[in-house]
Amino acid sequence: MTETTRRFKAAAVQAEPAWLDAEAGVAKTVDLIAEAARNGASLIAFPEVWIPGYPHFLWLGAVADQVPFVGRYHAASLAPDGDGLTTIRRAARQHGITVALGYSEKDHGSLYITQTVIAADGSVLLHRRKLKPTHVERSLFGDGDGSDLKVVDSALGRLGALNCAEHVQPLSKYALYAQNEQVHVASWPCFGLYRDLAFQLSAEANIAATQVYAIEGSAFVLMATQVISPAGIDVFASTPEQRRLLTPGGGCSRIFGPDGRTLTKDVDEGEEALVYADIDLDEIDLAKNAYDPAGHYARADATYLVHRREARRPVVREGSPAEAVLPAFPALDDEIPEP
């Protein structure tokens, strides 16, 4: 049984990615990890596909217009056994901090919207893929499966994570609530896309969805978001119409308590910052006394969830295990210099 620290400081990232540049993205990630650790944080949460940044090109025109970006995006994505992720794991170990990283995972020819939670010793606690990419994301990314809906024990309590609009999937949320999640990482892109055109994609709507997650799950929720600058928009937008669809700012990182309270001060939507909150896991018991939808407040005689935990594979070899197996993350050899 993992010994749990009941009180600690957590940080959520609000920053601009190094668009389509894995090397620069890894370097910025290591810098933010060091900054959070210097400020006393034991956990840092990063946005959705922080490396190599959210693929805004998917939303800005015809499929044919995406072609110049797809190869670049694939090349800038991270493989679990690659140098980039290994460098980030070493940074977590060097600074003694748990890291919840959102990134585009490269698995040979396929990409996935992935979250990997790295313990303070550099080991991997959780590796999951977004169960269903949202809308046009499906033209670039593949699906996760039921084995990805997992909460894990850690030194900081029971940790779980979801990406973006997974926070409006009631059954996926309920699967994590039922695993007694205590600290949840909600990874989002920026909210400068389709501003004033699609309220479902707005900061207001998705802050509300994330806050509801905290209330329903009686969990601390770290909401990490990206920012996009005018220079970032230049990467993706080349016409007046595209610039109308993608506007600067879009950051709204914050941390919610298990009763839904906002524990952090708001920062400007265009500002790069780490937002911090003090976590006290004992507050969860009080919150659950009111609402515990997968516990005393459940009515399994009326409704219940079937959660299939088996990994979905295109080829099943006789005698092979059905459960999910972590990718081959390399060992962090102490003989390799730390960053």
Short mmCIF file of C-alpha atoms in Angstrom, two decimals:
data_model
loop_
_atom_site.label_atom_id
_atom_site.label_comp_id
_atom_site.label_asym_id
_atom_site.label_seq_id
_atom_site.Cartn_x
_atom_site.Cartn_y
_atom_site.Cartn_z
CA MET A 1 0.00 0.00 0.00
CA THR A 2 1.39 3.39 -1.00
CA GLU A 3 1.92 5.75 1.92
CA THR A 4 -0.08 8.90 1.23
CA THR A 5 0.82 12.51 1.91
CA ARG A 6 -2.44 14.07 3.06
CA ARG A 7 -1.44 17.73 2.61
CA PHE A 8 0.60 19.18 -0.23
CA LYS A 9 0.75 21.98 -2.79
CA ALA A 10 -0.33 21.42 -6.39
CA ALA A 11 0.24 23.49 -9.54
CA ALA A 12 -1.69 23.76 -12.81
CA VAL A 13 -0.02 25.10 -15.94
CA GLN A 14 -1.38 27.99 -17.99
CA ALA A 15 1.11 28.53 -20.81
CA GLU A 16 1.68 28.57 -24.52
CA PRO A 17 3.13 25.40 -26.05
CA ALA A 18 6.15 25.37 -28.32
CA TRP A 19 3.97 24.83 -31.39
CA LEU A 20 5.01 21.82 -33.50
CA ASP A 21 8.47 21.72 -31.87
CA ALA A 22 9.08 18.71 -29.62
CA GLU A 23 12.58 19.71 -28.53
CA ALA A 24 11.51 23.19 -27.45
CA GLY A 25 8.37 21.74 -25.85
CA VAL A 26 10.38 19.32 -23.74
CA ALA A 27 12.73 22.12 -22.67
CA LYS A 28 9.81 24.35 -21.63
CA THR A 29 8.24 21.44 -19.76
CA VAL A 30 11.43 20.85 -17.79
CA ASP A 31 11.61 24.57 -16.92
CA LEU A 32 8.02 24.57 -15.64
CA ILE A 33 8.65 21.43 -13.59
CA ALA A 34 11.66 23.13 -11.97
CA GLU A 35 9.66 26.30 -11.29
CA ALA A 36 6.80 24.39 -9.65
CA ALA A 37 9.22 22.43 -7.48
CA ARG A 38 11.05 25.61 -6.40
CA ASN A 39 7.70 27.00 -5.27
CA GLY A 40 6.99 23.94 -3.15
CA ALA A 41 4.59 22.03 -5.38
CA SER A 42 4.45 18.24 -5.15
CA LEU A 43 2.29 17.87 -8.28
CA ILE A 44 2.17 19.75 -11.58
CA ALA A 45 -0.55 19.28 -14.22
CA PHE A 46 -0.09 20.12 -17.92
CA PRO A 47 -2.74 20.84 -20.59
CA GLU A 48 -4.05 18.52 -23.28
CA VAL A 49 -1.46 17.69 -25.98
CA TRP A 50 0.88 20.25 -24.40
CA ILE A 51 3.55 18.74 -26.62
CA PRO A 52 3.50 19.68 -29.49
CA GLY A 53 0.49 21.94 -28.82
CA TYR A 54 -3.14 21.61 -29.76
CA PRO A 55 -3.65 20.97 -33.53
CA HIS A 56 -5.78 24.04 -34.28
CA PHE A 57 -5.38 23.40 -38.01
CA LEU A 58 -8.02 20.67 -37.72
CA TRP A 59 -10.71 23.32 -37.12
CA LEU A 60 -9.65 26.02 -39.59
CA GLY A 61 -10.48 24.71 -43.05
CA ALA A 62 -10.90 21.83 -45.44
CA VAL A 63 -9.18 18.49 -44.90
CA ALA A 64 -6.92 19.20 -47.86
CA ASP A 65 -5.60 22.27 -46.02
CA GLN A 66 -4.48 20.05 -43.13
CA VAL A 67 -2.01 18.07 -45.22
CA PRO A 68 0.98 20.44 -44.74
CA PHE A 69 0.53 20.16 -40.96
CA VAL A 70 -0.05 16.43 -40.45
CA GLY A 71 3.49 15.27 -41.12
CA ARG A 72 4.95 18.04 -38.97
CA TYR A 73 2.58 17.21 -36.13
CA HIS A 74 3.43 13.51 -36.27
CA ALA A 75 7.16 14.26 -36.29
CA ALA A 76 6.80 16.53 -33.25
CA SER A 77 4.82 13.98 -31.21
CA LEU A 78 6.43 11.91 -28.43
CA ALA A 79 7.00 8.16 -28.23
CA PRO A 80 6.89 6.61 -24.72
CA ASP A 81 10.38 5.16 -25.18
CA GLY A 82 11.80 8.29 -26.81
CA ASP A 83 14.33 10.77 -25.51
CA GLY A 84 11.78 13.53 -24.95
CA LEU A 85 9.59 11.69 -22.46
CA THR A 86 12.65 10.17 -20.80
CA THR A 87 14.05 13.68 -20.26
CA ILE A 88 10.80 14.77 -18.62
CA ARG A 89 10.81 11.69 -16.37
CA ARG A 90 14.36 12.52 -15.30
CA ALA A 91 13.28 16.08 -14.50
CA ALA A 92 10.46 14.75 -12.32
CA ARG A 93 12.96 12.60 -10.45
CA GLN A 94 15.54 15.37 -10.17
CA HIS A 95 13.04 17.79 -8.65
CA GLY A 96 11.07 15.22 -6.64
CA ILE A 97 7.69 16.19 -8.12
CA THR A 98 4.80 14.22 -9.63
CA VAL A 99 4.09 15.29 -13.22
CA ALA A 100 0.83 14.82 -15.13
CA LEU A 101 1.83 15.36 -18.74
CA GLY A 102 -0.51 15.79 -21.70
CA TYR A 103 0.99 15.11 -25.12
CA SER A 104 0.44 13.65 -28.56
CA GLU A 105 1.68 10.06 -28.33
CA LYS A 106 3.29 8.54 -31.40
CA ASP A 107 2.78 4.79 -31.75
CA HIS A 108 4.39 4.02 -35.11
CA GLY A 109 1.93 5.47 -37.66
CA SER A 110 -0.84 6.32 -35.19
CA LEU A 111 -1.27 9.25 -32.82
CA TYR A 112 -3.19 9.36 -29.54
CA ILE A 113 -4.20 12.14 -27.15
CA THR A 114 -2.31 10.84 -24.12
CA GLN A 115 -1.80 11.64 -20.46
CA THR A 116 1.10 10.09 -18.58
CA VAL A 117 1.43 10.58 -14.83
CA ILE A 118 5.05 10.37 -13.67
CA ALA A 119 5.87 9.80 -10.00
CA ALA A 120 8.46 11.85 -8.12
CA ASP A 121 10.98 9.04 -8.63
CA GLY A 122 10.51 9.14 -12.42
CA SER A 123 8.47 5.95 -12.63
CA VAL A 124 5.22 5.88 -14.62
CA LEU A 125 2.05 5.63 -12.55
CA LEU A 126 -0.58 6.03 -15.26
CA HIS A 127 -0.57 6.02 -19.05
CA ARG A 128 -3.89 6.64 -20.75
CA ARG A 129 -5.31 7.68 -24.10
CA LYS A 130 -8.37 9.85 -24.68
CA LEU A 131 -11.22 7.41 -25.05
CA LYS A 132 -12.79 9.21 -28.02
CA PRO A 133 -11.19 12.20 -29.75
CA THR A 134 -13.63 15.07 -30.10
CA HIS A 135 -15.23 15.98 -33.44
CA VAL A 136 -12.55 16.75 -36.07
CA GLU A 137 -9.79 15.40 -33.78
CA ARG A 138 -10.81 11.96 -35.07
CA SER A 139 -9.11 12.69 -38.39
CA LEU A 140 -5.73 12.84 -36.62
CA PHE A 141 -5.96 10.73 -33.44
CA GLY A 142 -6.99 7.20 -32.56
CA ASP A 143 -9.20 5.97 -29.70
CA GLY A 144 -8.32 4.73 -26.25
CA ASP A 145 -10.25 1.89 -24.59
CA GLY A 146 -11.86 0.91 -21.31
CA SER A 147 -8.53 0.08 -19.72
CA ASP A 148 -7.67 3.79 -19.90
CA LEU A 149 -10.38 4.77 -17.41
CA LYS A 150 -8.18 4.13 -14.43
CA VAL A 151 -7.41 5.72 -11.07
CA VAL A 152 -4.04 4.85 -9.52
CA ASP A 153 -2.54 4.93 -6.04
CA SER A 154 0.24 7.43 -5.51
CA ALA A 155 2.09 9.16 -2.71
CA LEU A 156 -0.39 12.03 -3.21
CA GLY A 157 -3.56 9.97 -3.03
CA ARG A 158 -5.61 8.31 -5.73
CA LEU A 159 -4.94 10.10 -9.02
CA GLY A 160 -6.94 10.11 -12.24
CA ALA A 161 -7.07 12.17 -15.42
CA LEU A 162 -9.26 13.03 -18.39
CA ASN A 163 -8.76 15.18 -21.46
CA CYS A 164 -10.92 18.09 -22.59
CA ALA A 165 -14.49 17.11 -23.52
CA GLU A 166 -14.16 13.77 -21.74
CA HIS A 167 -15.49 15.93 -18.90
CA VAL A 168 -18.93 15.93 -20.55
CA GLN A 169 -19.03 12.12 -20.85
CA PRO A 170 -21.16 11.07 -17.84
CA LEU A 171 -20.27 7.37 -17.96
CA SER A 172 -16.54 7.97 -18.27
CA LYS A 173 -16.66 10.33 -15.32
CA TYR A 174 -18.68 7.88 -13.27
CA ALA A 175 -16.12 5.13 -13.95
CA LEU A 176 -13.48 7.30 -12.24
CA TYR A 177 -15.74 8.41 -9.40
CA ALA A 178 -16.39 4.75 -8.61
CA GLN A 179 -12.63 4.17 -8.19
CA ASN A 180 -12.49 6.64 -5.28
CA GLU A 181 -10.50 9.27 -7.14
CA GLN A 182 -9.11 11.97 -4.86
CA VAL A 183 -7.06 14.20 -7.18
CA HIS A 184 -8.11 14.67 -10.78
CA VAL A 185 -6.15 16.23 -13.66
CA ALA A 186 -8.38 17.96 -16.21
CA SER A 187 -6.25 18.74 -19.27
CA TRP A 188 -7.65 21.25 -21.77
CA PRO A 189 -6.43 23.19 -24.82
CA CYS A 190 -6.91 26.98 -25.00
CA PHE A 191 -10.35 28.53 -25.47
CA GLY A 192 -9.57 30.97 -28.27
CA LEU A 193 -11.12 28.71 -30.91
CA TYR A 194 -14.54 29.63 -32.38
CA ARG A 195 -14.95 32.35 -29.76
CA ASP A 196 -18.54 33.68 -29.78
CA LEU A 197 -19.43 31.09 -32.46
CA ALA A 198 -19.79 27.87 -30.44
CA PHE A 199 -20.62 28.29 -26.74
CA GLN A 200 -19.91 24.61 -26.08
CA LEU A 201 -16.23 25.33 -26.84
CA SER A 202 -16.06 28.42 -24.64
CA ALA A 203 -14.08 28.92 -21.47
CA GLU A 204 -17.30 29.61 -19.56
CA ALA A 205 -18.91 26.31 -20.54
CA ASN A 206 -15.86 24.18 -19.89
CA ILE A 207 -14.91 25.80 -16.60
CA ALA A 208 -18.44 24.89 -15.51
CA ALA A 209 -18.02 21.30 -16.71
CA THR A 210 -14.76 20.99 -14.79
CA GLN A 211 -16.24 22.49 -11.64
CA VAL A 212 -19.14 20.05 -11.83
CA TYR A 213 -16.58 17.23 -12.00
CA ALA A 214 -15.15 18.38 -8.66
CA ILE A 215 -18.61 18.53 -7.09
CA GLU A 216 -19.80 15.18 -8.43
CA GLY A 217 -16.56 13.35 -7.72
CA SER A 218 -15.77 15.13 -4.44
CA ALA A 219 -12.23 15.42 -5.77
CA PHE A 220 -9.61 18.12 -6.05
CA VAL A 221 -9.47 19.04 -9.75
CA LEU A 222 -6.49 20.65 -11.47
CA MET A 223 -7.65 22.39 -14.65
CA ALA A 224 -4.63 23.02 -16.91
CA THR A 225 -5.05 25.05 -20.10
CA GLN A 226 -3.01 26.33 -23.01
CA VAL A 227 -2.60 29.93 -24.17
CA ILE A 228 -2.17 31.08 -27.74
CA SER A 229 -0.42 34.34 -28.69
CA PRO A 230 -0.61 36.28 -31.96
CA ALA A 231 2.63 34.56 -32.96
CA GLY A 232 1.02 31.20 -32.23
CA ILE A 233 -1.95 32.10 -34.38
CA ASP A 234 0.47 32.87 -37.21
CA VAL A 235 1.54 29.20 -37.12
CA PHE A 236 -1.98 28.02 -38.01
CA ALA A 237 -3.89 30.90 -39.58
CA SER A 238 -3.07 32.47 -42.94
CA THR A 239 -6.39 34.01 -44.01
CA PRO A 240 -8.73 36.59 -42.45
CA GLU A 241 -11.39 33.90 -41.99
CA GLN A 242 -8.98 31.64 -40.10
CA ARG A 243 -7.95 34.55 -37.88
CA ARG A 244 -11.60 35.16 -37.11
CA LEU A 245 -11.93 31.55 -35.94
CA LEU A 246 -8.79 31.51 -33.76
CA THR A 247 -8.13 34.43 -31.43
CA PRO A 248 -5.42 35.16 -28.82
CA GLY A 249 -5.56 34.20 -25.17
CA GLY A 250 -7.83 31.36 -24.12
CA GLY A 251 -6.15 30.41 -20.83
CA CYS A 252 -8.26 29.76 -17.73
CA SER A 253 -6.27 27.41 -15.48
CA ARG A 254 -7.52 26.94 -11.93
CA ILE A 255 -7.87 24.38 -9.15
CA PHE A 256 -11.17 23.34 -7.56
CA GLY A 257 -11.76 21.85 -4.14
CA PRO A 258 -13.88 18.74 -3.55
CA ASP A 259 -16.91 20.90 -2.75
CA GLY A 260 -16.50 22.81 -6.03
CA ARG A 261 -14.87 25.94 -4.57
CA THR A 262 -12.26 27.69 -6.71
CA LEU A 263 -9.01 27.60 -4.72
CA THR A 264 -6.88 29.75 -7.03
CA LYS A 265 -6.86 33.35 -8.14
CA ASP A 266 -7.80 34.01 -11.76
CA VAL A 267 -5.03 35.15 -14.08
CA ASP A 268 -5.43 36.98 -17.37
CA GLU A 269 -6.36 34.67 -20.22
CA GLY A 270 -3.22 35.59 -22.16
CA GLU A 271 -0.81 35.30 -19.24
CA GLU A 272 1.60 32.41 -18.79
CA ALA A 273 1.57 31.30 -15.18
CA LEU A 274 1.45 28.44 -12.74
CA VAL A 275 -1.56 28.55 -10.43
CA TYR A 276 -1.15 26.91 -7.03
CA ALA A 277 -3.44 25.54 -4.34
CA ASP A 278 -2.97 23.71 -1.06
CA ILE A 279 -4.50 20.23 -1.11
CA ASP A 280 -5.87 18.60 2.04
CA LEU A 281 -7.23 15.15 1.24
CA ASP A 282 -9.14 15.04 4.52
CA GLU A 283 -11.56 17.63 3.06
CA ILE A 284 -12.85 14.96 0.69
CA ASP A 285 -14.59 13.02 3.45
CA LEU A 286 -16.66 16.06 4.38
CA ALA A 287 -17.62 16.70 0.76
CA LYS A 288 -18.63 13.07 0.23
CA ASN A 289 -20.86 13.26 3.29
CA ALA A 290 -23.18 15.34 1.11
CA TYR A 291 -22.66 13.82 -2.34
CA ASP A 292 -21.12 10.46 -3.14
CA PRO A 293 -22.83 9.34 -6.37
CA ALA A 294 -20.85 6.10 -6.62
CA GLY A 295 -21.12 5.42 -2.87
CA HIS A 296 -23.89 6.08 -0.35
CA TYR A 297 -25.78 8.30 -2.83
CA ALA A 298 -25.94 5.59 -5.53
CA ARG A 299 -29.03 3.57 -6.42
CA ALA A 300 -27.63 0.48 -8.10
CA ASP A 301 -31.06 -1.15 -8.00
CA ALA A 302 -32.22 1.48 -10.49
CA THR A 303 -29.13 2.36 -12.58
CA TYR A 304 -25.57 1.07 -12.72
CA LEU A 305 -22.53 1.24 -15.02
CA VAL A 306 -20.81 -1.66 -16.77
CA HIS A 307 -17.13 -0.78 -17.22
CA ARG A 308 -15.18 -3.09 -19.52
CA ARG A 309 -11.57 -2.86 -18.39
CA GLU A 310 -10.01 -5.12 -21.03
CA ALA A 311 -7.56 -3.56 -23.46
CA ARG A 312 -8.86 -3.51 -27.02
CA ARG A 313 -6.36 -4.93 -29.49
CA PRO A 314 -6.59 -5.41 -33.28
CA VAL A 315 -4.76 -8.74 -32.97
CA VAL A 316 -5.26 -11.12 -30.04
CA ARG A 317 -2.57 -13.77 -29.76
CA GLU A 318 -3.51 -17.01 -28.07
CA GLY A 319 -2.45 -16.99 -24.44
CA SER A 320 -1.75 -13.22 -24.35
CA PRO A 321 -3.19 -11.18 -21.46
CA ALA A 322 -6.31 -9.12 -22.10
CA GLU A 323 -5.46 -6.41 -19.57
CA ALA A 324 -3.67 -3.23 -20.56
CA VAL A 325 0.11 -3.31 -20.54
CA LEU A 326 2.15 -0.14 -20.14
CA PRO A 327 4.35 0.81 -23.08
CA ALA A 328 8.03 -0.02 -22.82
CA PHE A 329 9.17 2.99 -20.82
CA PRO A 330 12.96 2.72 -20.49
CA ALA A 331 14.59 2.45 -17.09
CA LEU A 332 16.10 5.67 -15.78
CA ASP A 333 19.69 4.54 -15.43
CA ASP A 334 21.46 6.47 -12.66
CA GLU A 335 24.59 6.45 -14.80
CA ILE A 336 22.85 8.72 -17.31
CA PRO A 337 23.43 12.35 -16.29
CA GLU A 338 20.42 14.18 -14.92
CA PRO A 339 19.17 17.28 -16.81
#
